[in-house]
mmCIF file of C-alpha atoms in Angstrom:
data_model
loop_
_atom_site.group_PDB
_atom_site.id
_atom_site.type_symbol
_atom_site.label_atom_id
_atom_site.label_comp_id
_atom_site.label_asym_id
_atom_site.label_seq_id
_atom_site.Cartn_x
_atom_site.Cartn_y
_atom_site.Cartn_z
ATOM 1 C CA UNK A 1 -26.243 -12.990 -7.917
ATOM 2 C CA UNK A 2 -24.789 -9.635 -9.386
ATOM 3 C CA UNK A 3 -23.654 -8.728 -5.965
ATOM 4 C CA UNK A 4 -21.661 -12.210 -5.751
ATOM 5 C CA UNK A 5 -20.635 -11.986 -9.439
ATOM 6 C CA UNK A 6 -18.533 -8.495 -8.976
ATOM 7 C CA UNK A 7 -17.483 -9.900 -6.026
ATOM 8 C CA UNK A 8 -15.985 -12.985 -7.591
ATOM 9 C CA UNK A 9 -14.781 -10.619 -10.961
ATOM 10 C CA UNK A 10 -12.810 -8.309 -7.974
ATOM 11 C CA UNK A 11 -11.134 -11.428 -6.186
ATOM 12 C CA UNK A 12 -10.112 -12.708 -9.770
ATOM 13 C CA UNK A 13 -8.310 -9.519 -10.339
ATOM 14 C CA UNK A 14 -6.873 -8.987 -7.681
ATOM 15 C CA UNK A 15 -5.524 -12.731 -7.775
ATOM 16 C CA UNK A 16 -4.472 -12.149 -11.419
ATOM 17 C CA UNK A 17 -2.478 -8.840 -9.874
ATOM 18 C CA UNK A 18 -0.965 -10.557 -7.666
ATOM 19 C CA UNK A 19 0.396 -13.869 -9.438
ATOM 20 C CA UNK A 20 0.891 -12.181 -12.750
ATOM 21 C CA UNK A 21 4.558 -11.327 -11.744
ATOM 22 C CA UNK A 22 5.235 -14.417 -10.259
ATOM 23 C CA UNK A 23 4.041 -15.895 -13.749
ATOM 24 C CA UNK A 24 6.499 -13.465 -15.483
ATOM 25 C CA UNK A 25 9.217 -14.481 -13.265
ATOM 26 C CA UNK A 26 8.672 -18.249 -13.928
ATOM 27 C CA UNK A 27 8.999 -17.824 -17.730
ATOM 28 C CA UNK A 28 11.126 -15.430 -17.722
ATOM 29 C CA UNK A 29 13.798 -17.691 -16.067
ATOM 30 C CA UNK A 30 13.554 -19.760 -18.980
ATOM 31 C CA UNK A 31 15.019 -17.493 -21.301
ATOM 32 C CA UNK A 32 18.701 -16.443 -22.390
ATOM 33 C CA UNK A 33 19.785 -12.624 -22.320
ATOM 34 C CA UNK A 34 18.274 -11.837 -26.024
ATOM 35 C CA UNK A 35 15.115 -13.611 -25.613
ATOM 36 C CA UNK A 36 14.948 -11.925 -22.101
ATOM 37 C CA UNK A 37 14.436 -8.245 -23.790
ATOM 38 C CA UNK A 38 12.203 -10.136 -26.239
ATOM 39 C CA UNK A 39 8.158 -9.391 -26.388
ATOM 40 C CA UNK A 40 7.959 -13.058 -26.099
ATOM 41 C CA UNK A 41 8.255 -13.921 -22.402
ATOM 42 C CA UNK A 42 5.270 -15.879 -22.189
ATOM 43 C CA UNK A 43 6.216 -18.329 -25.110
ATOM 44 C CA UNK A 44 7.790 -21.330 -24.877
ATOM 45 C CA UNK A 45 10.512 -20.733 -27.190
ATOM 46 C CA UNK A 46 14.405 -20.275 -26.675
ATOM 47 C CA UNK A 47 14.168 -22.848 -23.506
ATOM 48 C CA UNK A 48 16.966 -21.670 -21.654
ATOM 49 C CA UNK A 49 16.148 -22.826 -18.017
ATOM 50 C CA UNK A 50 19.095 -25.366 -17.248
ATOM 51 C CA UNK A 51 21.364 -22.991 -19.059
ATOM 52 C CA UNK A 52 20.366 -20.270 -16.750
ATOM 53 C CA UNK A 53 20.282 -22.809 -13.799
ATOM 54 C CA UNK A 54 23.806 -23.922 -14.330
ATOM 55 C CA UNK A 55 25.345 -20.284 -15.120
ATOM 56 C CA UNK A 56 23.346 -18.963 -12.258
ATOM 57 C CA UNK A 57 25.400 -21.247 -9.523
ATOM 58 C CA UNK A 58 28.763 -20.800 -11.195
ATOM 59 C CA UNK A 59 28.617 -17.169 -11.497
ATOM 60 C CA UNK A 60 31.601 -15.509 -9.663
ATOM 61 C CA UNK A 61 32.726 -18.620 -8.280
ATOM 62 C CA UNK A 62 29.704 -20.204 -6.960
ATOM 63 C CA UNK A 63 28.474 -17.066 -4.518
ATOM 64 C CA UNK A 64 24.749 -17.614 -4.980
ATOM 65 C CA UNK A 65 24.889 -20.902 -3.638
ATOM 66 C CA UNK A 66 26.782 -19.068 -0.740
ATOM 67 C CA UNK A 67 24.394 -16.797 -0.077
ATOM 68 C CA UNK A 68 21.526 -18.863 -0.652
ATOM 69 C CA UNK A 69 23.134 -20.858 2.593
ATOM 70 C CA UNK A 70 23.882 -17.420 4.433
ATOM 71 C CA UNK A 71 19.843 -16.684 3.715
ATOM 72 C CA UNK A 72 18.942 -19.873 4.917
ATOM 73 C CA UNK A 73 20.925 -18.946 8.024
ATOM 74 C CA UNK A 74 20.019 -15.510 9.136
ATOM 75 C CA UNK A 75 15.804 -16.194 8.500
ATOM 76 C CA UNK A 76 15.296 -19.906 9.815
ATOM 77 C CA UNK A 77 17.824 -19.432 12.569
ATOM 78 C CA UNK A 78 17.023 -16.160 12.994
ATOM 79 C CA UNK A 79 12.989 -16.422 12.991
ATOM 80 C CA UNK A 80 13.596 -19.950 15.170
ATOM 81 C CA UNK A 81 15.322 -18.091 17.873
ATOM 82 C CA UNK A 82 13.654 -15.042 17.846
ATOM 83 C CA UNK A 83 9.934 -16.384 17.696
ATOM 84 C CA UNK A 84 10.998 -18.483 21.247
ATOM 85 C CA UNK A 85 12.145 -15.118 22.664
ATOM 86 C CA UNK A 86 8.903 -12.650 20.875
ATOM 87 C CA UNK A 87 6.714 -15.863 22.231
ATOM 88 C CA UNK A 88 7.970 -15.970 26.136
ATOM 89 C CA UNK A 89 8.097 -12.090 26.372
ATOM 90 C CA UNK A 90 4.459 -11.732 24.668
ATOM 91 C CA UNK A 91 3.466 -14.957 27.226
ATOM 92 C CA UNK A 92 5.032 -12.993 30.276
ATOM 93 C CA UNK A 93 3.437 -9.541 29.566
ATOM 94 C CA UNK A 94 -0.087 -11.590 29.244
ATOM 95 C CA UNK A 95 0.284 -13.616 32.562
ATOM 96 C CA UNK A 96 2.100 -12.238 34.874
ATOM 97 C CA UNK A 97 2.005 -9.554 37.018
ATOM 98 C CA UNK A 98 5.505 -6.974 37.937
ATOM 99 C CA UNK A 99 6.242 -3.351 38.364
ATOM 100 C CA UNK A 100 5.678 -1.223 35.218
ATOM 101 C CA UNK A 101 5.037 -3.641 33.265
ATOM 102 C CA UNK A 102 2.464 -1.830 31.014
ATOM 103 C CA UNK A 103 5.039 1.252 31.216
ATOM 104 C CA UNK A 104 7.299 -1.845 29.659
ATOM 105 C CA UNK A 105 4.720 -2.956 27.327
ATOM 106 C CA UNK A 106 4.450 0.854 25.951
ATOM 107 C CA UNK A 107 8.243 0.604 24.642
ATOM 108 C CA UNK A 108 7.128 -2.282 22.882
ATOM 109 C CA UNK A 109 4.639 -0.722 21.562
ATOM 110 C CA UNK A 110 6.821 2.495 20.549
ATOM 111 C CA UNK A 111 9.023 0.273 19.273
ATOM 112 C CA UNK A 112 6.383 -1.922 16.417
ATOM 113 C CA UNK A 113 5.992 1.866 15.145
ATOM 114 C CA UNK A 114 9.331 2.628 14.360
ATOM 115 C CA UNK A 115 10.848 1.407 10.964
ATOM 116 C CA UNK A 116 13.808 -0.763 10.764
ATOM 117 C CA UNK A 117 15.534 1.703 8.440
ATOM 118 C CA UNK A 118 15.708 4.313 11.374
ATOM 119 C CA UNK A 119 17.570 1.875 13.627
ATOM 120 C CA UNK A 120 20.232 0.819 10.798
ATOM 121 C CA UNK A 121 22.436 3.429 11.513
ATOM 122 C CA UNK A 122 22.425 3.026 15.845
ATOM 123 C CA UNK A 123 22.668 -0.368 15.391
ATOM 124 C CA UNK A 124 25.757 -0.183 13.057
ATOM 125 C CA UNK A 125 27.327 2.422 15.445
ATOM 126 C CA UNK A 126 27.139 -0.040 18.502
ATOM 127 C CA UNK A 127 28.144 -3.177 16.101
ATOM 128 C CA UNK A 128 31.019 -0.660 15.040
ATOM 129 C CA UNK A 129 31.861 0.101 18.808
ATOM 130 C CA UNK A 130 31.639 -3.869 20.318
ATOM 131 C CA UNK A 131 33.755 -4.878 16.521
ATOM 132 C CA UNK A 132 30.479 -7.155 14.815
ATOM 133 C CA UNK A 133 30.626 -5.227 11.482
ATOM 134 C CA UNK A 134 30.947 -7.201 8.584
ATOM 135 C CA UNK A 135 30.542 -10.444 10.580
ATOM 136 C CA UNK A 136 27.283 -12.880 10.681
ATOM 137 C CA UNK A 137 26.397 -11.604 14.540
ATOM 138 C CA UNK A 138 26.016 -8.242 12.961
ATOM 139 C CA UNK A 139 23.270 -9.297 10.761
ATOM 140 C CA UNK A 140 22.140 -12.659 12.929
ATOM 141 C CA UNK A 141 21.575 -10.481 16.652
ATOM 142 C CA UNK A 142 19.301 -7.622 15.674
ATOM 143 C CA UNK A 143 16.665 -9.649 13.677
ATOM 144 C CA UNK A 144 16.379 -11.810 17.209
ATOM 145 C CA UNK A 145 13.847 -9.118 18.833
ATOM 146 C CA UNK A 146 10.923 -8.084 17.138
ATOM 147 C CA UNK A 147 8.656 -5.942 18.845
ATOM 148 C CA UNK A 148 5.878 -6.691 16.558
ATOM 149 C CA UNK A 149 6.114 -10.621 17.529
ATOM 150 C CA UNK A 150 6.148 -9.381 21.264
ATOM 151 C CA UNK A 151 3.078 -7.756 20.632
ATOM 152 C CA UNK A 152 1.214 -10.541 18.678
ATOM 153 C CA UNK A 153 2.334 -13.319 20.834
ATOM 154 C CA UNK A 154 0.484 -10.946 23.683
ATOM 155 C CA UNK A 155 -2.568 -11.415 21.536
ATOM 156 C CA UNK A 156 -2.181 -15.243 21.201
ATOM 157 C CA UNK A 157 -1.441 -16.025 24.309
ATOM 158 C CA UNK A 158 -4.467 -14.386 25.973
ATOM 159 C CA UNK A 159 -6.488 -16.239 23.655
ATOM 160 C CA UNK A 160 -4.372 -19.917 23.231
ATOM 161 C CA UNK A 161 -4.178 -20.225 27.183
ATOM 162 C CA UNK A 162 -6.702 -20.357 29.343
ATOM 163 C CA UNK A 163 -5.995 -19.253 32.953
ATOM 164 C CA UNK A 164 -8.086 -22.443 34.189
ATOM 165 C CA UNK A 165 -5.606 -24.256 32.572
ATOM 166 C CA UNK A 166 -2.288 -22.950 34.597
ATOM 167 C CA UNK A 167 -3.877 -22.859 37.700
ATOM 168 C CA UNK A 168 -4.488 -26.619 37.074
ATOM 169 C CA UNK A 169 -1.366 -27.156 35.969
ATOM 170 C CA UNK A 170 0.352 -25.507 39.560
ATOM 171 C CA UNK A 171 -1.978 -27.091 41.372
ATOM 172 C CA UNK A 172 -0.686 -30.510 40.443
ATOM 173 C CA UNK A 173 2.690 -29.000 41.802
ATOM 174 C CA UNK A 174 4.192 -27.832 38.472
ATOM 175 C CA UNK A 175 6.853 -24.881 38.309
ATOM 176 C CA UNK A 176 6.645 -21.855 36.166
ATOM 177 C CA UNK A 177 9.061 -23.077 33.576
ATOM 178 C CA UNK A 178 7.829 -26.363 33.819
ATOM 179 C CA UNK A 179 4.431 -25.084 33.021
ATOM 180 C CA UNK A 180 5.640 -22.779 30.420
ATOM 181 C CA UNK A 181 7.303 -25.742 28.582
ATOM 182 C CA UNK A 182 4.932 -28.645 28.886
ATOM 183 C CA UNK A 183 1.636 -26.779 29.080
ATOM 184 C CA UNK A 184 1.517 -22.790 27.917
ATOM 185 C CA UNK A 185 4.210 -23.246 24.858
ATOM 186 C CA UNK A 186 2.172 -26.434 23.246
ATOM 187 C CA UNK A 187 -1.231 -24.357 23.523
ATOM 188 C CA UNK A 188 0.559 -21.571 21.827
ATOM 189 C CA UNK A 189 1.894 -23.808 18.951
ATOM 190 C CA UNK A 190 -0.283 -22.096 16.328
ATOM 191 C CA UNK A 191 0.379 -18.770 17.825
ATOM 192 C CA UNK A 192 4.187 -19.590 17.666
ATOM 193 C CA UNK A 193 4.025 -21.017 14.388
ATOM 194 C CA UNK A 194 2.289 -17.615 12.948
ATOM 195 C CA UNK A 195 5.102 -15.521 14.992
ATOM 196 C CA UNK A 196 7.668 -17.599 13.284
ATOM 197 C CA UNK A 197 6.307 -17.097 9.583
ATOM 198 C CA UNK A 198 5.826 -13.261 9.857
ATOM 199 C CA UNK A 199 9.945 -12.774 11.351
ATOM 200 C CA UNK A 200 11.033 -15.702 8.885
ATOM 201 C CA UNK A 201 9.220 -13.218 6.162
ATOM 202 C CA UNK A 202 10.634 -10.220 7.461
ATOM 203 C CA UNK A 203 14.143 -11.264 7.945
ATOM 204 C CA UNK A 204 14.277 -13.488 4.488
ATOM 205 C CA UNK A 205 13.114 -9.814 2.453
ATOM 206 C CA UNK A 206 15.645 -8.301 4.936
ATOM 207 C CA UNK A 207 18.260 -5.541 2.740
ATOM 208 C CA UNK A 208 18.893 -2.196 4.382
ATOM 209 C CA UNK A 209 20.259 -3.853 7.493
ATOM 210 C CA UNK A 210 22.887 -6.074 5.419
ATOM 211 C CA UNK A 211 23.665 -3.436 3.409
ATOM 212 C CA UNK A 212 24.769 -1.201 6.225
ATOM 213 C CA UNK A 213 26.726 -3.918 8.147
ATOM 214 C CA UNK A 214 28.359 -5.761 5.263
ATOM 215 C CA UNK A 215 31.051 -5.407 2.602
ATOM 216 C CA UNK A 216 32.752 -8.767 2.606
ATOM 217 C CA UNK A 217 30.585 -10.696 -0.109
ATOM 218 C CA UNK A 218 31.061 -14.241 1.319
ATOM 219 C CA UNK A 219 28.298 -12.447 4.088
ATOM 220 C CA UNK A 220 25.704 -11.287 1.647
ATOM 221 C CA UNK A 221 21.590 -12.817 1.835
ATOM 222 C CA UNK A 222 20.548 -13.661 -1.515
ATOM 223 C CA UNK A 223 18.404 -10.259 -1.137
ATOM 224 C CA UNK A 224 22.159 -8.026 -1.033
ATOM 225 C CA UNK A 225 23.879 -10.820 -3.644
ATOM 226 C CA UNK A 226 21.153 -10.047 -5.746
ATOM 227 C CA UNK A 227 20.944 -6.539 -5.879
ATOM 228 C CA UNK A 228 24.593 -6.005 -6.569
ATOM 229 C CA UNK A 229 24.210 -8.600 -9.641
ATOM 230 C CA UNK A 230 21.462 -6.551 -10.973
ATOM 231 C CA UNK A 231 23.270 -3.339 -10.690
ATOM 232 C CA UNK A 232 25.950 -5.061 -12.282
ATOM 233 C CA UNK A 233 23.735 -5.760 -15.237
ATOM 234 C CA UNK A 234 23.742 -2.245 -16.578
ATOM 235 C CA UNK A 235 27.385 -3.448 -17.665
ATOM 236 C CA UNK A 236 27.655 -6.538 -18.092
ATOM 237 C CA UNK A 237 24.174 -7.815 -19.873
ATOM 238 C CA UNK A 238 25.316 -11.961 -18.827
ATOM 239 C CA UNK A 239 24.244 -11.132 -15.464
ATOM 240 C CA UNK A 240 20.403 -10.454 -15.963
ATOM 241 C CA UNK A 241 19.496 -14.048 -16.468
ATOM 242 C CA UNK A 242 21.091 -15.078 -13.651
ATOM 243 C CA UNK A 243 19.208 -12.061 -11.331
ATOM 244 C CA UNK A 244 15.683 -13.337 -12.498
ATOM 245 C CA UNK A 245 16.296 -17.178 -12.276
ATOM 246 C CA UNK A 246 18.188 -16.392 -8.770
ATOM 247 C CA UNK A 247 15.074 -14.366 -7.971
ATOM 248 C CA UNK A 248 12.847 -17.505 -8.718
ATOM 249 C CA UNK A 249 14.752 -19.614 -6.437
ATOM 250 C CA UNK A 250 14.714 -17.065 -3.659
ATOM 251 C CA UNK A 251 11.421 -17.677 -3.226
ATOM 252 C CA UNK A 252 10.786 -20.802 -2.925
ATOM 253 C CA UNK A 253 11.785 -21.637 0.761
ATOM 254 C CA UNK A 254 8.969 -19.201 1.375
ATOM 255 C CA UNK A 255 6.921 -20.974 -0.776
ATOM 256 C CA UNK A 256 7.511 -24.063 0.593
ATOM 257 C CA UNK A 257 7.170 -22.747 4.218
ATOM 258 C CA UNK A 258 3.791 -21.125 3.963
ATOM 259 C CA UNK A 259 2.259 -24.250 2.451
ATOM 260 C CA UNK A 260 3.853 -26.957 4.847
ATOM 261 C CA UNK A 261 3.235 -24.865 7.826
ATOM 262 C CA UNK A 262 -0.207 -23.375 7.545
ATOM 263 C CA UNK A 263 -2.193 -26.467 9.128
ATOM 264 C CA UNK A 264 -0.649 -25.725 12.250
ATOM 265 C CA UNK A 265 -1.019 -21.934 12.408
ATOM 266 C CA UNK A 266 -4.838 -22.484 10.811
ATOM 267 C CA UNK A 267 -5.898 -24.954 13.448
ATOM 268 C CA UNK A 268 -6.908 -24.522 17.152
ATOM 269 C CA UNK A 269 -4.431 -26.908 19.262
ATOM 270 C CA UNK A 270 -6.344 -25.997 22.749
ATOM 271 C CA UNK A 271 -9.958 -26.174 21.268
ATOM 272 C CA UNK A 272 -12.045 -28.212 24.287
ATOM 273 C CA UNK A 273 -9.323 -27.719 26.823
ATOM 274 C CA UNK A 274 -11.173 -25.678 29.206
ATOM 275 C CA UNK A 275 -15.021 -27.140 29.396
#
């Protein structure tokens, strides 16, 4: 019983850790710009929460609801796209057999290890070179191949889709892309599902990369818009109700995401396929 009650006190506090600023942020959002540097964040006076709501989408002409829309964009489109492409490549590598491939599978490897920051500056030089900087493509392209998703869908896919199961499935006279599509992509549904949330993570937090290939504000993700509000703040106080009720909203796609998606990526689709 000890043993299970420290246990239990450690999860506690590290759930308390982790949701405490989340519980700051929530009432926090619900105050004006006094009551903000207040010591009373956590009471439930100067209600402020529409106020906020209402400046926060009118601010400079509307540009969080832009970039809110530009977010929405560059993750789910991005993370859509690029969790069919990390999926295929990680199913490929897995099944199939052709020359170097573990040679190939080494550069993906290489490639999971090396942070995104380091490749900012190559990728803005070729972006610069083919004319994509300070457009969507410069931002939407890169975030399409994740090495990490390559990797993981490797994982997946040796344990989703039994061999048994493809050899059955060309057997009854079934091409490789047919079998891909009607058999080996619906067995990998949780494995595609979990590829999809880590790059719609990734890209959604994503800031050096816009940074680097943006300067036209119309372009921004809520993670840029809302940076250059709160360094704005240090002048001009208005905007640091805005920056934590805009931070609120940000995460709530994710939010939402996590909690309608996770049946799929917690259950086993091809469980009994293979007796």
């Amino acid at each position: 019983m000890t043993s299970r009650g420290v246990a239990n006190a450690v999860v506690l506090i590290a759930a308390l850790y982790t949701l405490l600023p989340g519980l700051w942020l929530l009432f926090a959002s619900t105050k004006n710009a006094d009551a903000l540097f207040g010591s009373d964040i956590f009471s439930l006076s100067d209600f402020s929460f529409a106020q906020n709501l209402s400046d926060l989408f009118a601010m400079d002409g509307g540009l969080y609801g832009e970039w809110y829309l530009n977010s929405l964009l560059y993750a789910v489109g991005g993370a859509l796209v690029g969790s069919l492409i990390s999926v295929a490549a990680g199913y490929a590598f897995d099944k199939y057999e052709f020359r170097h491939k573990e040679k190939l599978f080494g550069l993906v490897l290489a490639g999971v290890m090396v942070p995104p920051t380091v490749l900012a500056l190559p990728l803005y030089l070729v972006a610069s070179g083919i004319g994509l900087v300070n457009t969507f493509w410069a931002v939407f392209i890169p975030v399409l191949f994740n090495p990490f998703g390559v990797y993981l869908a490797r994982l997946l896919s040796s344990g989703y889709v039994p061999n048994e199961v493809l050899e059955a499935s060309r057997v009854d006279g079934a091409g490789e892309l047919q079998t891909y599509v009607r058999v080996s992509l619906r067995m990998l549904g949780p494995g595609f599902v979990t590829v999809f949330l880590f790059q719609l993570t990734a890209i959604w937090n994503n800031f050096f990369l816009p940074m680097v290939m943006l300067s036209d504000q119309h372009l921004y993700p809520l993670s840029l818009g809302l940076y250059t509000w709160n360094s704005s703040a240090t002048v001009s106080p208005e905007y640091y109700p805005v920056v934590v009720i805009g931070s609120l909203l940000a995460v709530v796609p994710l939010i939402v995401t996590f909690i309608a998606l996770q049946r799929y990526w917690k259950s086993g689709l091809t469980a009994g396929s293979v007796k």
